[in-house]
Short mmCIF file of C-alpha atoms in Angstrom, two decimals:
data_model
loop_
_atom_site.label_atom_id
_atom_site.label_comp_id
_atom_site.label_asym_id
_atom_site.label_seq_id
_atom_site.Cartn_x
_atom_site.Cartn_y
_atom_site.Cartn_z
CA MET A 23 0.00 -0.02 -0.07
CA VAL A 24 1.12 3.69 -0.64
CA TYR A 25 0.49 6.49 1.22
CA ARG A 26 -0.26 10.63 0.81
CA PHE A 27 0.06 12.70 3.45
CA TRP A 28 -1.50 16.30 3.38
CA CYS A 29 -0.69 19.19 5.30
CA GLY A 30 -3.40 20.46 7.97
CA GLU A 31 -2.07 24.11 7.20
CA CYS A 32 -1.81 24.43 3.98
CA GLY A 33 -2.16 22.72 0.24
CA PHE A 34 0.92 20.76 0.90
CA LYS A 35 0.70 16.89 0.30
CA THR A 36 3.39 14.38 -0.17
CA PRO A 37 3.61 12.05 -3.34
CA TRP A 38 2.40 8.67 -3.38
CA LEU A 39 5.12 6.90 -0.93
CA ALA A 40 5.71 3.89 1.46
CA GLU A 41 4.09 4.81 5.11
CA SER A 42 7.58 5.87 6.71
CA GLU A 43 8.76 7.99 3.86
CA GLY A 44 5.62 9.93 3.57
CA ALA A 45 5.09 10.58 7.39
CA GLN A 46 8.85 11.89 7.29
CA ARG A 47 8.42 14.23 4.55
CA GLN A 48 5.10 15.81 6.24
CA LEU A 49 7.39 16.49 9.22
CA ASP A 50 9.96 18.08 7.38
CA HIS A 51 7.25 20.18 6.01
CA TYR A 52 6.00 21.32 9.13
CA LYS A 53 9.56 22.05 10.55
CA LYS A 54 10.09 24.16 7.39
CA GLN A 55 6.93 25.71 6.86
CA HIS A 56 5.32 26.02 9.92
CA PRO A 57 7.63 25.94 12.72
CA GLY A 58 6.16 25.60 16.15
CA ILE A 59 2.70 23.82 14.94
CA LEU A 60 2.18 19.98 15.42
CA ALA A 61 1.99 18.06 12.35
CA GLY A 62 -1.55 17.38 11.65
CA GLY A 63 -3.75 16.99 8.44
CA HIS A 64 -4.90 13.58 6.91
CA VAL A 65 -3.56 10.54 5.45
CA GLU A 66 -4.64 9.33 2.03
CA THR A 67 -3.96 5.54 1.10
CA ALA A 68 -4.07 3.53 -2.08
CA ARG A 69 -3.93 -0.27 -2.89
CA ARG A 70 -1.05 0.26 -5.44
CA ASN A 71 2.20 -0.18 -5.17
CA SER A 72 4.75 2.91 -5.30
CA GLN A 73 5.30 2.50 -9.01
CA GLY A 74 1.27 3.32 -9.67
CA ARG A 75 1.03 -0.03 -11.26
CA ARG A 76 -1.55 -2.28 -9.88
CA ARG A 77 -0.71 -5.70 -8.32
CA ILE A 78 -1.78 -8.97 -10.36
CA GLY A 79 -3.98 -10.85 -7.94
CA GLY A 80 -3.73 -14.54 -7.42
CA LEU A 81 -6.74 -15.51 -9.24
CA ALA A 82 -5.63 -13.70 -12.52
CA CYS A 83 -2.00 -15.60 -12.29
CA LEU A 84 -3.89 -18.88 -11.87
CA LYS A 85 -6.04 -17.73 -14.88
CA VAL A 86 -2.72 -17.40 -17.06
CA ALA A 87 -1.11 -20.40 -15.69
CA LEU A 88 -4.00 -22.50 -17.02
CA LEU A 89 -4.07 -20.80 -20.29
CA LEU A 90 -0.59 -21.40 -20.64
CA ALA A 91 -1.25 -25.62 -19.94
CA LEU A 92 -4.24 -25.34 -22.24
CA VAL A 93 -1.86 -23.74 -24.97
CA LEU A 94 0.83 -26.41 -24.42
CA ILE A 95 -1.61 -29.03 -24.58
CA ILE A 96 -2.97 -28.01 -27.91
CA ALA A 97 0.56 -27.47 -29.35
CA ALA A 98 1.72 -31.21 -28.08
CA ALA A 99 -1.56 -32.58 -29.74
CA TYR A 100 -1.09 -31.02 -33.19
CA ARG A 101 2.87 -32.05 -32.99
CA ARG A 102 1.82 -35.58 -33.56
#
């Protein structure tokens, strides 16, 4: 999962990052732009990896494996 942290004081938001890196960037933003104010805002989550591509689920992998097995069986049958 990836996270995007939003500042509670202004429009700043982090890019989609791992949770620890996003939290650190939000803290760095507060130290620089809003000194003396405790970090606030909200966190947005996405069920994607950090490159933004969706992960292939187990069922999709099973379908691909079955399709490949079927193609191999057909190819073996026509080879005789």
